[in-house]
Amino acid sequence: VHWTAEEKATIASVWQKVDLENDGHNVLSRLFITYPWTKRYFSSFGNISNETAIAGNSKVHAHGKKILGALDNAAHHLDDIKNLLHDLSHTHASELHVDPENFKRLGEVFVIVLASKLGPAFTPSAHAAVQKFIAVVVDALGHGYH
Ligand code: HEM
């Protein structure tokens, strides 16, 4: 993947506004509510049956932060995302057996969380750079599947 200087600068500037804890919780909550089949992988999280339960679930909170932590690392190493996510990809493929289609859904939800948080600051070029970043992450996470 080639990143232009503008794309790198845009991602760095958008990323300064990301709050790993809060946005992470929002991303995972929205994933569970919008794509409820994704909840099947998280039976160890206790009650995630509805929006209120999800909002108050501390494991959802902690895991959202963990996911955004991985994205944070990727955002700071744009030229090395494939290597960086190598082990995580294998974990999702071989141990967690997560259908990789779900990575796209999480990416979508992430973009929506950012857009609703940033409002007009989420310009078309910011959107484009973030979308490209997500595509690279989804691709890297898919590598352990083949
Ligand atoms: C665990 C990141 C998408 C299901 C994890 C962990 C990270 C992570 C960092 C912790 C791994 C560890 O402790 O070694 C990501 C990223 C994603 C993503 C960056 C996409 C951008 C998904 C999706 C699903 C999923 C879409 C399912 C729909 C799981 C499950 C665990 C896990 C079930 C184990 C949770 C537990 O029991 O603690 N993920 N993940 N992940 N992920 Fe993902």
PDB file of C-alpha atoms and ligand atoms in Angstrom:
ATOM      1  CA  VAL A   1       0.000   0.000   0.000  1.00  0.00           C
ATOM      2  CA  HIS A   2       1.217   3.459  -0.828  1.00  0.00           C
ATOM      3  CA  TRP A   3       0.305   6.336   1.469  1.00  0.00           C
ATOM      4  CA  THR A   4       0.635   9.883   0.251  1.00  0.00           C
ATOM      5  CA  ALA A   5       1.987  12.519   2.634  1.00  0.00           C
ATOM      6  CA  GLU A   6      -1.496  14.081   2.659  1.00  0.00           C
ATOM      7  CA  GLU A   7      -3.169  10.822   3.631  1.00  0.00           C
ATOM      8  CA  LYS A   8      -0.657  10.280   6.422  1.00  0.00           C
ATOM      9  CA  ALA A   9      -1.163  13.795   7.729  1.00  0.00           C
ATOM     10  CA  THR A  10      -4.942  13.441   7.524  1.00  0.00           C
ATOM     11  CA  ILE A  11      -4.964  10.167   9.425  1.00  0.00           C
ATOM     12  CA  ALA A  12      -2.628  11.587  12.070  1.00  0.00           C
ATOM     13  CA  SER A  13      -4.864  14.604  12.523  1.00  0.00           C
ATOM     14  CA  VAL A  14      -8.102  12.583  12.669  1.00  0.00           C
ATOM     15  CA  TRP A  15      -6.449  10.130  15.031  1.00  0.00           C
ATOM     16  CA  GLN A  16      -5.664  12.833  17.575  1.00  0.00           C
ATOM     17  CA  LYS A  17      -9.391  13.114  18.145  1.00  0.00           C
ATOM     18  CA  VAL A  18      -9.938   9.412  18.766  1.00  0.00           C
ATOM     19  CA  ASP A  19     -10.702   8.460  22.345  1.00  0.00           C
ATOM     20  CA  LEU A  20      -9.794   4.785  22.683  1.00  0.00           C
ATOM     21  CA  GLU A  21     -12.065   4.144  25.626  1.00  0.00           C
ATOM     22  CA  ASN A  22     -15.187   6.040  24.660  1.00  0.00           C
ATOM     23  CA  ASP A  23     -15.090   5.555  20.927  1.00  0.00           C
ATOM     24  CA  GLY A  24     -14.106   1.909  21.417  1.00  0.00           C
ATOM     25  CA  HIS A  25     -17.163   1.311  23.539  1.00  0.00           C
ATOM     26  CA  ASN A  26     -19.340   3.076  20.963  1.00  0.00           C
ATOM     27  CA  VAL A  27     -17.904   1.027  18.117  1.00  0.00           C
ATOM     28  CA  LEU A  28     -18.443  -2.331  19.787  1.00  0.00           C
ATOM     29  CA  SER A  29     -21.908  -1.371  21.090  1.00  0.00           C
ATOM     30  CA  ARG A  30     -23.013  -0.282  17.642  1.00  0.00           C
ATOM     31  CA  LEU A  31     -21.596  -3.450  16.113  1.00  0.00           C
ATOM     32  CA  PHE A  32     -23.654  -5.594  18.502  1.00  0.00           C
ATOM     33  CA  ILE A  33     -26.840  -3.554  18.031  1.00  0.00           C
ATOM     34  CA  THR A  34     -26.661  -3.081  14.276  1.00  0.00           C
ATOM     35  CA  TYR A  35     -25.276  -6.522  13.402  1.00  0.00           C
ATOM     36  CA  PRO A  36     -26.610  -8.678  16.238  1.00  0.00           C
ATOM     37  CA  TRP A  37     -25.106 -11.922  14.891  1.00  0.00           C
ATOM     38  CA  THR A  38     -21.692 -10.571  15.869  1.00  0.00           C
ATOM     39  CA  LYS A  39     -22.702 -11.148  19.510  1.00  0.00           C
ATOM     40  CA  ARG A  40     -22.409 -14.904  19.096  1.00  0.00           C
ATOM     41  CA  TYR A  41     -18.625 -14.751  19.540  1.00  0.00           C
ATOM     42  CA  PHE A  42     -18.889 -13.027  22.898  1.00  0.00           C
ATOM     43  CA  SER A  43     -20.802 -15.476  25.062  1.00  0.00           C
ATOM     44  CA  SER A  44     -18.264 -14.912  27.837  1.00  0.00           C
ATOM     45  CA  PHE A  45     -19.333 -11.268  28.132  1.00  0.00           C
ATOM     46  CA  GLY A  46     -22.521 -11.980  30.098  1.00  0.00           C
ATOM     47  CA  ASN A  47     -25.654  -9.998  29.310  1.00  0.00           C
ATOM     48  CA  ILE A  48     -25.468  -8.222  25.941  1.00  0.00           C
ATOM     49  CA  SER A  49     -29.086  -8.919  25.014  1.00  0.00           C
ATOM     50  CA  ASN A  50     -30.249  -5.339  24.406  1.00  0.00           C
ATOM     51  CA  GLU A  51     -29.055  -1.767  24.100  1.00  0.00           C
ATOM     52  CA  THR A  52     -29.253  -1.004  27.843  1.00  0.00           C
ATOM     53  CA  ALA A  53     -27.420  -4.169  28.812  1.00  0.00           C
ATOM     54  CA  ILE A  54     -24.724  -3.499  26.215  1.00  0.00           C
ATOM     55  CA  ALA A  55     -24.307   0.110  27.383  1.00  0.00           C
ATOM     56  CA  GLY A  56     -23.724  -0.993  30.963  1.00  0.00           C
ATOM     57  CA  ASN A  57     -21.535  -4.018  30.279  1.00  0.00           C
ATOM     58  CA  SER A  58     -17.987  -3.460  31.523  1.00  0.00           C
ATOM     59  CA  LYS A  59     -16.578  -6.217  29.316  1.00  0.00           C
ATOM     60  CA  VAL A  60     -17.930  -4.488  26.213  1.00  0.00           C
ATOM     61  CA  HIS A  61     -16.267  -1.344  27.474  1.00  0.00           C
ATOM     62  CA  ALA A  62     -12.896  -3.018  28.062  1.00  0.00           C
ATOM     63  CA  HIS A  63     -12.980  -4.924  24.794  1.00  0.00           C
ATOM     64  CA  GLY A  64     -13.894  -1.865  22.755  1.00  0.00           C
ATOM     65  CA  LYS A  65     -10.796  -0.191  24.127  1.00  0.00           C
ATOM     66  CA  LYS A  66      -8.714  -3.251  23.230  1.00  0.00           C
ATOM     67  CA  ILE A  67      -9.941  -3.189  19.622  1.00  0.00           C
ATOM     68  CA  LEU A  68      -9.241   0.526  19.276  1.00  0.00           C
ATOM     69  CA  GLY A  69      -5.829  -0.088  20.850  1.00  0.00           C
ATOM     70  CA  ALA A  70      -5.008  -2.389  17.931  1.00  0.00           C
ATOM     71  CA  LEU A  71      -6.307   0.234  15.470  1.00  0.00           C
ATOM     72  CA  ASP A  72      -4.287   2.884  17.289  1.00  0.00           C
ATOM     73  CA  ASN A  73      -1.132   0.870  16.834  1.00  0.00           C
ATOM     74  CA  ALA A  74      -1.943   0.380  13.134  1.00  0.00           C
ATOM     75  CA  ALA A  75      -2.632   4.109  12.675  1.00  0.00           C
ATOM     76  CA  HIS A  76       0.838   4.846  14.030  1.00  0.00           C
ATOM     77  CA  HIS A  77       2.528   2.289  11.758  1.00  0.00           C
ATOM     78  CA  LEU A  78       0.762   2.782   8.446  1.00  0.00           C
ATOM     79  CA  ASP A  79       3.576   1.209   6.434  1.00  0.00           C
ATOM     80  CA  ASP A  80       3.681  -1.944   8.509  1.00  0.00           C
ATOM     81  CA  ILE A  81       0.029  -2.830   9.141  1.00  0.00           C
ATOM     82  CA  LYS A  82       0.201  -6.296   7.611  1.00  0.00           C
ATOM     83  CA  ASN A  83       3.058  -7.416   9.869  1.00  0.00           C
ATOM     84  CA  LEU A  84       1.605  -5.697  12.847  1.00  0.00           C
ATOM     85  CA  LEU A  85      -1.728  -7.513  12.564  1.00  0.00           C
ATOM     86  CA  HIS A  86      -0.255 -10.854  11.539  1.00  0.00           C
ATOM     87  CA  ASP A  87      -0.727 -12.596  14.884  1.00  0.00           C
ATOM     88  CA  LEU A  88      -4.092 -10.972  15.547  1.00  0.00           C
ATOM     89  CA  SER A  89      -5.317 -12.216  12.178  1.00  0.00           C
ATOM     90  CA  HIS A  90      -4.282 -15.767  13.000  1.00  0.00           C
ATOM     91  CA  THR A  91      -5.952 -15.548  16.401  1.00  0.00           C
ATOM     92  CA  HIS A  92      -9.246 -14.438  14.839  1.00  0.00           C
ATOM     93  CA  ALA A  93      -9.014 -17.125  12.152  1.00  0.00           C
ATOM     94  CA  SER A  94      -7.783 -20.195  14.015  1.00  0.00           C
ATOM     95  CA  GLU A  95      -8.784 -19.669  17.620  1.00  0.00           C
ATOM     96  CA  LEU A  96     -11.802 -17.381  17.560  1.00  0.00           C
ATOM     97  CA  HIS A  97     -13.191 -18.581  14.198  1.00  0.00           C
ATOM     98  CA  VAL A  98     -14.576 -15.154  13.424  1.00  0.00           C
ATOM     99  CA  ASP A  99     -16.127 -14.857   9.963  1.00  0.00           C
ATOM    100  CA  PRO A 100     -13.888 -12.229   8.302  1.00  0.00           C
ATOM    101  CA  GLU A 101     -16.939 -10.510   6.755  1.00  0.00           C
ATOM    102  CA  ASN A 102     -17.466  -9.126  10.244  1.00  0.00           C
ATOM    103  CA  PHE A 103     -14.225  -7.116  10.036  1.00  0.00           C
ATOM    104  CA  LYS A 104     -15.868  -5.058   7.290  1.00  0.00           C
ATOM    105  CA  ARG A 105     -18.907  -4.453   9.469  1.00  0.00           C
ATOM    106  CA  LEU A 106     -16.699  -3.283  12.331  1.00  0.00           C
ATOM    107  CA  GLY A 107     -14.833  -0.987   9.953  1.00  0.00           C
ATOM    108  CA  GLU A 108     -18.125   0.497   8.748  1.00  0.00           C
ATOM    109  CA  VAL A 109     -19.286   1.113  12.278  1.00  0.00           C
ATOM    110  CA  PHE A 110     -15.953   2.713  13.156  1.00  0.00           C
ATOM    111  CA  VAL A 111     -16.314   5.176  10.271  1.00  0.00           C
ATOM    112  CA  ILE A 112     -19.842   6.051  11.409  1.00  0.00           C
ATOM    113  CA  VAL A 113     -18.733   6.593  15.014  1.00  0.00           C
ATOM    114  CA  LEU A 114     -15.980   8.921  13.803  1.00  0.00           C
ATOM    115  CA  ALA A 115     -18.282  10.763  11.402  1.00  0.00           C
ATOM    116  CA  SER A 116     -20.918  11.382  14.052  1.00  0.00           C
ATOM    117  CA  LYS A 117     -18.282  12.534  16.513  1.00  0.00           C
ATOM    118  CA  LEU A 118     -16.324  14.830  14.186  1.00  0.00           C
ATOM    119  CA  GLY A 119     -19.242  16.260  12.248  1.00  0.00           C
ATOM    120  CA  PRO A 120     -18.049  18.815   9.652  1.00  0.00           C
ATOM    121  CA  ALA A 121     -14.404  18.088  10.565  1.00  0.00           C
ATOM    122  CA  PHE A 122     -14.919  14.683   8.963  1.00  0.00           C
ATOM    123  CA  THR A 123     -14.360  16.138   5.519  1.00  0.00           C
ATOM    124  CA  PRO A 124     -14.544  14.068   2.329  1.00  0.00           C
ATOM    125  CA  SER A 125     -10.732  13.772   2.276  1.00  0.00           C
ATOM    126  CA  ALA A 126     -10.679  12.713   5.928  1.00  0.00           C
ATOM    127  CA  HIS A 127     -13.378  10.154   5.137  1.00  0.00           C
ATOM    128  CA  ALA A 128     -11.401   8.861   2.163  1.00  0.00           C
ATOM    129  CA  ALA A 129      -8.178   8.481   4.158  1.00  0.00           C
ATOM    130  CA  VAL A 130      -9.931   6.732   7.034  1.00  0.00           C
ATOM    131  CA  GLN A 131     -11.787   4.444   4.638  1.00  0.00           C
ATOM    132  CA  LYS A 132      -8.498   3.470   3.033  1.00  0.00           C
ATOM    133  CA  PHE A 133      -6.960   2.849   6.451  1.00  0.00           C
ATOM    134  CA  ILE A 134      -9.882   0.578   7.387  1.00  0.00           C
ATOM    135  CA  ALA A 135      -9.610  -1.303   4.086  1.00  0.00           C
ATOM    136  CA  VAL A 136      -5.921  -1.979   4.762  1.00  0.00           C
ATOM    137  CA  VAL A 137      -6.679  -3.164   8.303  1.00  0.00           C
ATOM    138  CA  VAL A 138      -9.510  -5.439   7.121  1.00  0.00           C
ATOM    139  CA  ASP A 139      -7.256  -6.874   4.441  1.00  0.00           C
ATOM    140  CA  ALA A 140      -4.440  -7.480   6.946  1.00  0.00           C
ATOM    141  CA  LEU A 141      -6.824  -9.168   9.393  1.00  0.00           C
ATOM    142  CA  GLY A 142      -8.006 -11.405   6.553  1.00  0.00           C
ATOM    143  CA  HIS A 143      -4.528 -12.712   5.798  1.00  0.00           C
ATOM    144  CA  GLY A 144      -4.596 -15.428   8.443  1.00  0.00           C
ATOM    145  CA  TYR A 145      -7.575 -17.005   6.649  1.00  0.00           C
ATOM    146  CA  HIS A 146      -5.721 -18.147   3.543  1.00  0.00           C
TER     147      HIS A 146
HETATM  148  C1  HEM B   1     -10.197 -10.440  20.543  1.00  0.00           C
HETATM  149  C2  HEM B   1      -8.906  -6.690  17.731  1.00  0.00           C
HETATM  150  C3  HEM B   1     -12.763  -7.490  14.920  1.00  0.00           C
HETATM  151  C4  HEM B   1     -14.149 -11.104  17.835  1.00  0.00           C
HETATM  152  C5  HEM B   1      -9.523  -9.350  20.013  1.00  0.00           C
HETATM  153  C6  HEM B   1      -8.344  -8.741  20.587  1.00  0.00           C
HETATM  154  C7  HEM B   1      -7.999  -7.688  19.817  1.00  0.00           C
HETATM  155  C8  HEM B   1      -8.949  -7.626  18.735  1.00  0.00           C
HETATM  156  C9  HEM B   1      -6.812  -6.730  20.019  1.00  0.00           C
HETATM  157  C10 HEM B   1      -7.616  -9.236  21.834  1.00  0.00           C
HETATM  158  C11 HEM B   1      -6.698 -10.359  21.413  1.00  0.00           C
HETATM  159  C12 HEM B   1      -5.904 -10.902  22.554  1.00  0.00           C
HETATM  160  O1  HEM B   1      -6.274 -10.710  23.722  1.00  0.00           O
HETATM  161  O2  HEM B   1      -4.895 -11.553  22.270  1.00  0.00           O
HETATM  162  C13 HEM B   1      -9.817  -6.628  16.690  1.00  0.00           C
HETATM  163  C14 HEM B   1      -9.765  -5.658  15.603  1.00  0.00           C
HETATM  164  C15 HEM B   1     -10.850  -5.890  14.820  1.00  0.00           C
HETATM  165  C16 HEM B   1     -11.579  -6.995  15.409  1.00  0.00           C
HETATM  166  C17 HEM B   1      -8.672  -4.612  15.423  1.00  0.00           C
HETATM  167  C18 HEM B   1     -11.330  -5.210  13.556  1.00  0.00           C
HETATM  168  C19 HEM B   1     -10.924  -4.062  13.111  1.00  0.00           C
HETATM  169  C20 HEM B   1     -13.494  -8.492  15.501  1.00  0.00           C
HETATM  170  C21 HEM B   1     -14.812  -8.894  15.063  1.00  0.00           C
HETATM  171  C22 HEM B   1     -15.203  -9.918  15.889  1.00  0.00           C
HETATM  172  C23 HEM B   1     -14.129 -10.152  16.839  1.00  0.00           C
HETATM  173  C24 HEM B   1     -15.561  -8.252  13.902  1.00  0.00           C
HETATM  174  C25 HEM B   1     -16.483 -10.705  15.890  1.00  0.00           C
HETATM  175  C26 HEM B   1     -17.592 -10.338  15.314  1.00  0.00           C
HETATM  176  C27 HEM B   1     -13.205 -11.211  18.823  1.00  0.00           C
HETATM  177  C28 HEM B   1     -13.334 -12.116  19.965  1.00  0.00           C
HETATM  178  C29 HEM B   1     -12.191 -11.914  20.757  1.00  0.00           C
HETATM  179  C30 HEM B   1     -11.384 -10.896  20.079  1.00  0.00           C
HETATM  180  C31 HEM B   1     -14.483 -13.081  20.243  1.00  0.00           C
HETATM  181  C32 HEM B   1     -11.868 -12.589  22.085  1.00  0.00           C
HETATM  182  C33 HEM B   1     -12.612 -11.814  23.149  1.00  0.00           C
HETATM  183  C34 HEM B   1     -12.406 -12.303  24.562  1.00  0.00           C
HETATM  184  O3  HEM B   1     -12.977 -13.340  24.904  1.00  0.00           O
HETATM  185  O4  HEM B   1     -11.680 -11.620  25.311  1.00  0.00           O
HETATM  186  N1  HEM B   1      -9.882  -8.643  18.890  1.00  0.00           N
HETATM  187  N2  HEM B   1     -10.925  -7.416  16.531  1.00  0.00           N
HETATM  188  N3  HEM B   1     -13.103  -9.275  16.572  1.00  0.00           N
HETATM  189  N4  HEM B   1     -12.033 -10.502  18.921  1.00  0.00           N
HETATM  190 FE1  HEM B   1     -11.432  -9.035  17.693  1.00  0.00          FE
END
